[in-house]
Short mmCIF file of C-alpha atoms and ligand atoms in Angstrom, two decimals:
data_model
loop_
_atom_site.label_atom_id
_atom_site.label_comp_id
_atom_site.label_asym_id
_atom_site.label_seq_id
_atom_site.Cartn_x
_atom_site.Cartn_y
_atom_site.Cartn_z
CA GLY B 98 147.60 98.98 60.09
CA THR B 99 148.78 95.38 60.31
CA THR B 100 146.44 94.44 63.16
CA LEU B 101 142.70 94.95 63.61
CA LYS B 102 143.17 97.55 66.33
CA ALA B 103 145.86 99.47 64.46
CA ALA B 104 143.73 99.52 61.33
CA ALA B 105 140.64 100.64 63.25
CA GLU B 106 142.58 103.29 65.15
CA ARG B 107 143.57 104.91 61.84
CA SER B 108 140.07 106.34 61.71
CA GLY B 109 139.65 106.82 65.46
CA ARG B 110 137.67 103.61 65.91
CA TYR B 111 138.24 100.55 68.06
CA PHE B 112 138.19 96.85 67.33
CA GLY B 113 136.85 94.78 70.20
CA ALA B 114 136.27 91.21 71.30
CA ALA B 115 134.30 89.46 74.03
CA MET B 116 135.80 87.09 76.56
CA GLY B 117 134.77 84.96 79.48
CA ARG B 118 136.78 84.76 82.67
CA ASP B 119 137.97 81.27 81.72
CA ARG B 120 139.95 82.77 78.85
CA LEU B 121 142.27 84.45 81.36
CA SER B 122 144.12 81.13 81.57
CA ASP B 123 144.09 80.53 77.81
CA SER B 124 147.40 81.80 76.47
CA GLY B 125 146.37 81.29 72.86
CA PHE B 126 143.38 83.55 73.34
CA LEU B 127 145.30 86.14 75.32
CA THR B 128 148.06 86.38 72.73
CA ILE B 129 145.62 87.26 69.96
CA ALA B 130 143.56 89.51 72.20
CA ASN B 131 146.61 91.51 73.20
CA ARG B 132 147.89 91.81 69.66
CA GLU B 133 144.69 92.58 67.75
CA PHE B 134 142.07 94.18 70.03
CA ASP B 135 141.71 97.44 71.95
CA MET B 136 138.23 97.02 73.46
CA MET B 137 136.92 94.16 75.58
CA THR B 138 133.44 93.00 76.60
CA ALA B 139 132.75 90.40 79.28
CA VAL B 140 130.58 87.63 77.79
CA ASN B 141 128.67 86.90 81.01
CA GLU B 142 130.55 88.36 83.97
CA MET B 143 128.97 91.83 84.14
CA LYS B 144 125.39 90.62 83.64
CA PRO B 145 122.83 91.05 86.45
CA ASP B 146 122.94 87.42 87.66
CA ALA B 147 126.73 87.59 87.91
CA THR B 148 127.05 90.97 89.61
CA GLU B 149 124.19 90.77 92.12
CA PRO B 150 123.47 87.11 92.83
CA ASN B 151 121.57 87.99 96.01
CA GLN B 152 119.70 91.19 96.72
CA GLY B 153 122.11 93.90 97.76
CA GLN B 154 125.08 91.49 97.65
CA PHE B 155 127.26 92.51 94.76
CA SER B 156 129.92 90.29 93.25
CA PHE B 157 132.53 91.83 91.01
CA ALA B 158 135.44 89.38 91.15
CA ALA B 159 134.82 87.84 87.73
CA GLY B 160 134.06 91.10 85.98
CA ASP B 161 137.01 92.78 87.62
CA ALA B 162 139.36 90.01 86.52
CA ILE B 163 138.44 90.69 82.90
CA TYR B 164 138.46 94.45 83.40
CA ASN B 165 141.88 94.44 85.03
CA TRP B 166 143.46 92.23 82.37
CA ALA B 167 142.03 94.37 79.60
CA VAL B 168 143.15 97.67 81.10
CA GLN B 169 146.60 96.30 81.92
CA HIS B 170 146.90 95.49 78.22
CA GLY B 171 145.88 98.90 77.02
CA MET B 172 142.29 98.11 76.18
CA ARG B 173 139.09 99.90 77.05
CA VAL B 174 136.05 98.00 78.31
CA ARG B 175 132.37 97.89 77.29
CA GLY B 176 130.03 97.03 80.13
CA HIS B 177 127.42 94.39 79.24
CA THR B 178 124.69 94.62 80.58
CA LEU B 179 122.59 96.19 83.37
CA ALA B 180 118.95 95.36 82.61
CA TRP B 181 117.83 92.41 80.50
CA HIS B 182 115.03 89.83 80.47
CA ALA B 183 117.62 87.02 80.60
CA GLN B 184 120.43 86.13 83.01
CA GLN B 185 118.67 87.90 85.85
CA PRO B 186 119.44 87.34 89.51
CA ARG B 187 117.17 84.62 90.86
CA PHE B 188 115.62 87.04 93.35
CA TRP B 189 114.29 89.22 90.52
CA GLY B 190 112.08 86.25 89.65
CA SER B 191 110.16 86.57 92.89
CA LEU B 192 109.66 90.33 92.55
CA SER B 193 107.24 92.33 90.45
CA GLY B 194 105.81 95.82 90.14
CA SER B 195 107.42 98.56 92.19
CA ALA B 196 109.61 96.07 94.09
CA LEU B 197 111.18 94.81 90.87
CA ARG B 198 111.49 98.35 89.55
CA SER B 199 113.34 99.33 92.74
CA ALA B 200 115.55 96.25 92.46
CA MET B 201 116.48 97.24 88.90
CA ILE B 202 117.34 100.78 90.00
CA GLU B 203 119.39 99.52 92.95
CA HIS B 204 121.16 97.07 90.67
CA ILE B 205 122.11 99.80 88.21
CA ASN B 206 123.28 102.04 91.04
CA GLY B 207 125.30 99.30 92.70
CA VAL B 208 127.07 98.04 89.59
CA MET B 209 127.68 101.46 88.11
CA ALA B 210 129.09 102.77 91.37
CA HIS B 211 131.68 99.99 91.31
CA TYR B 212 132.72 100.75 87.72
CA ARG B 213 132.24 104.50 87.94
CA GLY B 214 134.67 106.33 85.67
CA LYS B 215 136.22 103.10 84.41
CA LEU B 216 134.21 101.97 81.41
CA ALA B 217 133.89 103.39 77.91
CA TYR B 218 130.32 102.20 77.34
CA TRP B 219 127.53 100.47 79.21
CA ASP B 220 124.81 98.43 77.54
CA VAL B 221 122.23 99.81 79.95
CA VAL B 222 119.34 97.84 78.46
CA ASN B 223 119.68 94.75 76.30
CA GLU B 224 117.16 93.14 73.92
CA ALA B 225 113.96 94.84 75.06
CA PHE B 226 112.12 94.61 71.73
CA ALA B 227 110.18 91.78 70.09
CA GLU B 228 110.59 90.85 66.45
CA ASN B 229 107.35 92.65 65.52
CA GLY B 230 108.72 95.96 66.79
CA SER B 231 106.72 96.14 70.00
CA ARG B 232 108.22 95.81 73.43
CA ARG B 233 109.25 92.28 74.37
CA SER B 234 107.13 91.01 77.21
CA SER B 235 109.15 90.42 80.34
CA ASN B 236 108.97 90.95 84.06
CA LEU B 237 110.76 94.28 83.57
CA GLN B 238 108.30 95.37 80.88
CA SER B 239 105.48 94.48 83.26
CA THR B 240 106.73 97.10 85.71
CA GLY B 241 105.62 99.77 83.22
CA ASN B 242 106.57 100.94 79.75
CA ASP B 243 108.86 103.59 81.22
CA TRP B 244 111.28 101.00 82.64
CA ILE B 245 113.82 101.63 79.89
CA GLU B 246 113.95 105.38 80.32
CA VAL B 247 114.13 104.96 84.08
CA ALA B 248 117.11 102.67 83.56
CA PHE B 249 118.86 105.27 81.40
CA ARG B 250 118.11 108.18 83.74
CA THR B 251 119.38 106.11 86.68
CA ALA B 252 122.50 105.20 84.74
CA ARG B 253 123.34 108.78 83.80
CA ALA B 254 123.09 109.88 87.40
CA ALA B 255 125.17 106.93 88.61
CA ASP B 256 128.10 107.57 86.25
CA PRO B 257 128.03 110.65 84.04
CA SER B 258 131.36 109.67 82.43
CA VAL B 259 130.31 106.51 80.60
CA LYS B 260 128.42 106.37 77.31
CA LEU B 261 125.02 104.77 77.73
CA CYS B 262 123.87 102.34 75.03
CA TYR B 263 120.76 100.45 74.05
CA ASN B 264 121.82 97.06 72.59
CA ASP B 265 119.82 94.57 70.51
CA TYR B 266 119.93 91.93 67.76
CA ASN B 267 117.98 91.80 64.50
CA ILE B 268 118.00 95.57 64.22
CA GLU B 269 120.45 95.64 61.31
CA ASN B 270 117.88 95.61 58.49
CA TRP B 271 116.33 99.05 58.07
CA SER B 272 113.12 97.53 56.62
CA TYR B 273 112.54 95.29 59.63
CA ALA B 274 109.81 96.11 62.14
CA LYS B 275 112.10 95.58 65.13
CA THR B 276 114.63 98.06 63.75
CA GLN B 277 111.87 100.62 63.38
CA GLY B 278 110.61 99.94 66.89
CA VAL B 279 114.03 100.61 68.39
CA TYR B 280 114.55 103.62 66.12
CA ASN B 281 111.28 105.17 67.26
CA MET B 282 112.22 104.68 70.90
CA ILE B 283 115.61 106.36 70.42
CA ARG B 284 114.00 109.23 68.52
CA ASP B 285 111.46 109.66 71.31
CA PHE B 286 114.21 109.55 73.97
CA LYS B 287 116.19 112.22 72.14
CA ALA B 288 113.10 114.40 71.71
CA ARG B 289 112.27 114.19 75.42
CA GLY B 290 115.80 114.46 76.76
CA VAL B 291 116.11 110.91 78.06
CA PRO B 292 119.88 110.38 78.32
CA ILE B 293 121.15 107.94 75.68
CA ASP B 294 124.45 108.08 73.82
CA CYS B 295 124.65 105.02 71.63
CA VAL B 296 122.92 102.10 69.95
CA GLY B 297 124.63 98.72 69.83
CA LEU B 298 123.72 96.51 66.90
CA GLN B 299 124.72 93.00 67.86
CA THR B 300 125.25 91.97 64.21
CA HIS B 301 124.80 88.23 64.55
CA PHE B 302 124.52 87.36 60.86
CA THR B 303 123.30 84.00 59.68
CA GLY B 304 123.39 82.53 56.20
CA GLY B 305 125.18 83.49 53.04
CA SER B 306 123.01 86.48 52.16
CA SER B 307 122.43 87.71 55.64
CA LEU B 308 124.08 91.13 55.40
CA PRO B 309 121.20 93.44 54.58
CA SER B 310 122.12 95.77 51.76
CA ASN B 311 120.54 98.55 53.78
CA PHE B 312 122.68 97.93 56.87
CA GLN B 313 124.56 101.16 56.28
CA THR B 314 121.23 102.99 56.02
CA THR B 315 120.33 101.64 59.45
CA LEU B 316 123.62 102.83 60.93
CA SER B 317 123.37 106.28 59.38
CA SER B 318 119.70 106.62 60.34
CA PHE B 319 120.43 105.91 64.00
CA ALA B 320 123.45 108.21 63.85
CA ALA B 321 121.25 110.99 62.48
CA LEU B 322 119.41 110.90 65.82
CA ASP B 323 122.67 112.08 67.43
CA VAL B 324 123.77 108.77 68.92
CA ASP B 325 126.93 106.78 68.31
CA VAL B 326 126.44 103.35 66.79
CA ALA B 327 128.57 100.26 67.25
CA LEU B 328 128.60 96.66 66.07
CA THR B 329 128.70 94.98 69.45
CA GLU B 330 128.62 91.17 69.02
CA ALA B 331 129.51 90.52 65.41
CA ASP B 332 129.70 86.98 64.06
CA VAL B 333 128.77 85.54 60.66
CA THR B 334 127.86 82.01 59.64
CA ASN B 335 131.03 80.36 58.31
CA ALA B 336 132.74 83.75 58.53
CA ALA B 337 131.68 84.60 54.98
CA THR B 338 134.26 87.10 53.74
CA ASN B 339 131.81 89.23 51.79
CA GLN B 340 129.59 89.60 54.85
CA TYR B 341 132.47 90.57 57.11
CA GLN B 342 133.82 92.95 54.48
CA GLY B 343 130.37 94.49 54.07
CA LEU B 344 129.63 95.00 57.74
CA THR B 345 133.06 96.57 58.25
CA GLN B 346 132.64 98.81 55.23
CA ALA B 347 129.22 99.93 56.45
CA CYS B 348 130.70 100.98 59.79
CA MET B 349 133.60 102.77 58.13
CA ASN B 350 131.20 104.70 55.92
CA VAL B 351 129.28 106.11 58.90
CA PRO B 352 131.31 108.64 60.89
CA ARG B 353 129.44 107.89 64.13
CA CYS B 354 130.08 104.16 63.92
CA VAL B 355 132.69 104.06 66.66
CA GLY B 356 133.84 100.46 66.48
CA ILE B 357 133.25 96.78 65.89
CA THR B 358 133.33 93.98 68.47
CA THR B 359 133.31 90.28 67.58
CA TRP B 360 131.65 87.89 70.06
CA GLY B 361 134.80 85.92 70.82
CA ILE B 362 138.08 85.64 68.92
CA ARG B 363 138.50 82.04 67.68
CA ASP B 364 135.71 79.76 66.49
CA SER B 365 136.31 77.72 69.63
CA ASP B 366 135.30 80.77 71.72
CA SER B 367 131.96 81.24 69.99
CA TRP B 368 128.45 80.56 71.28
CA ARG B 369 127.85 79.53 67.64
CA GLY B 370 131.00 77.43 67.53
CA SER B 371 129.68 74.83 65.09
CA GLU B 372 129.12 77.63 62.57
CA ASN B 373 132.76 78.76 62.66
CA PRO B 374 131.63 82.40 62.67
CA LEU B 375 134.72 84.27 63.92
CA LEU B 376 137.87 85.73 62.41
CA PHE B 377 140.34 83.17 63.83
CA ASP B 378 140.19 79.38 63.58
CA ARG B 379 140.59 76.87 66.40
CA ASN B 380 144.36 76.89 65.91
CA SER B 381 144.51 80.67 66.35
CA ASN B 382 145.17 81.27 62.66
CA PRO B 383 143.51 84.25 60.97
CA LYS B 384 140.90 83.24 58.42
CA ALA B 385 140.13 84.79 55.05
CA ALA B 386 137.52 86.98 56.74
CA TYR B 387 140.27 88.46 58.90
CA SER B 388 142.03 89.83 55.82
CA ALA B 389 138.72 91.11 54.44
CA VAL B 390 138.04 93.02 57.65
CA LEU B 391 141.60 94.31 57.93
CA ASN B 392 141.55 95.56 54.34
CA ALA B 393 138.19 97.26 54.83
CA LEU B 394 139.49 99.00 57.96
CA ASN B 395 142.64 100.13 56.15
CA ALA B 396 140.69 101.40 53.15
CA ALA B 397 139.08 104.14 55.21
O1 G3I U 105 128.74 78.54 83.97
C1 G3I U 105 127.82 77.49 83.76
C2 G3I U 105 128.44 76.16 84.07
O2 G3I U 105 128.76 76.12 85.44
C3 G3I U 105 127.46 75.06 83.70
O3 G3I U 105 128.06 73.80 83.88
C4 G3I U 105 127.03 75.19 82.26
C5 G3I U 105 125.98 74.16 81.88
O4 G3I U 105 125.16 74.60 80.83
O5 G3I U 105 126.47 76.46 82.06
C6 G3I U 105 127.38 77.51 82.33
O6 G3I U 105 126.73 78.73 82.10
C7 G3I U 105 126.52 79.06 80.75
C8 G3I U 105 127.20 80.40 80.46
O7 G3I U 105 126.92 80.83 79.16
C9 G3I U 105 128.73 80.32 80.60
O8 G3I U 105 129.26 79.46 79.64
C10 G3I U 105 125.03 79.18 80.51
O9 G3I U 105 124.42 77.92 80.62
C11 G3I U 105 124.76 79.75 79.16
O10 G3I U 105 123.37 80.02 79.03
C12 G3I U 105 125.53 81.04 78.96
O11 G3I U 105 125.31 81.46 77.62
C13 G3I U 105 125.58 82.81 77.37
C14 G3I U 105 124.35 83.48 76.79
O12 G3I U 105 124.65 84.82 76.45
C15 G3I U 105 123.20 83.44 77.78
O13 G3I U 105 122.17 84.28 77.39
C16 G3I U 105 126.72 82.88 76.38
O14 G3I U 105 127.91 82.40 76.99
C17 G3I U 105 126.92 84.31 75.89
O15 G3I U 105 127.82 84.31 74.81
C18 G3I U 105 125.60 84.88 75.41
O16 G3I U 105 125.79 86.20 75.01
C19 G3I U 105 124.66 86.84 74.46
C20 G3I U 105 124.73 88.30 74.81
O17 G3I U 105 124.84 88.46 76.21
C21 G3I U 105 123.52 89.06 74.30
N1 G3I U 105 123.33 88.84 72.87
C22 G3I U 105 123.31 87.44 72.44
C23 G3I U 105 124.58 86.73 72.93
C24 G3I U 105 124.61 85.30 72.40
O18 G3I U 105 123.56 84.53 72.90
#
């Protein structure tokens, strides 16, 4: 394959990117997106604060704009995200206990009804673990430890067609406590029949030696629990070629690694822009890391 998506599709995988609504008027971005990518994630537009700014008042214009552009250009879409400690609707901040729990359920139902049958994946819950492997404290966690499984059960009922993912960062290193915390939750969910289909590893790598040598072990260990895995927000400090090559190779070596998404396309799109962490430079030119990724995809 001569593009990221063509190379990924050789092995039945996708290659995705994330975009904000403002990129819909950025022809440089759109040209690369259309050429290279076959999966799209909205950076902010499908998050709880964006989709339900006021209780029971849903707002889908921004998310739909991204969705429609992506689908019109032959892409699939990952939904991101339904329940998270950050970017919550302001009204969640004045709720707690059973009222907040109900608001979360109603949010999941409302958003998933709108996108029912349309999305490939939903990040149902995002970033619910602390670095030490215990649950992150948050207003949602305070509604009871079962909030995550309630979110997944609600999601399955709301749209049985979409794959339901748990998504987090710093769960790439198999030896890390947070990785083990998430792993134990997924294992428990599978054992008890809580519906979950996939784990998203954000894959925000920092520093020259940041790709854990056991990253592939993490992917295969999650996969052994009978879930798909995906690299959902990949970026690497200074786009180190060996790191990008390694993370791509790790995915290609694990049959249930379904695809890789980078969090933006050009360095100028990145939340870590000063670190130049993406595959294309500010002038839309592919960087060395682009060739490393493309070659790793084609080697499979
Ligand atoms: O839209 C407002 C604008 O009106 C205002 O003038 C400006 C002033 O700061 O803020 C704008 O909103 C910003 C928004 O991005 C859109 O650019 C928010 O402040 C800013 O906090 C928000 O950041 C987003 C961040 O999530 C918030 O948590 C990033 O774009 C987005 O890339 C980032 O994505 C997260 C994933 O969802 C989860 N994993 C980590 C990843 C990176 O942080």
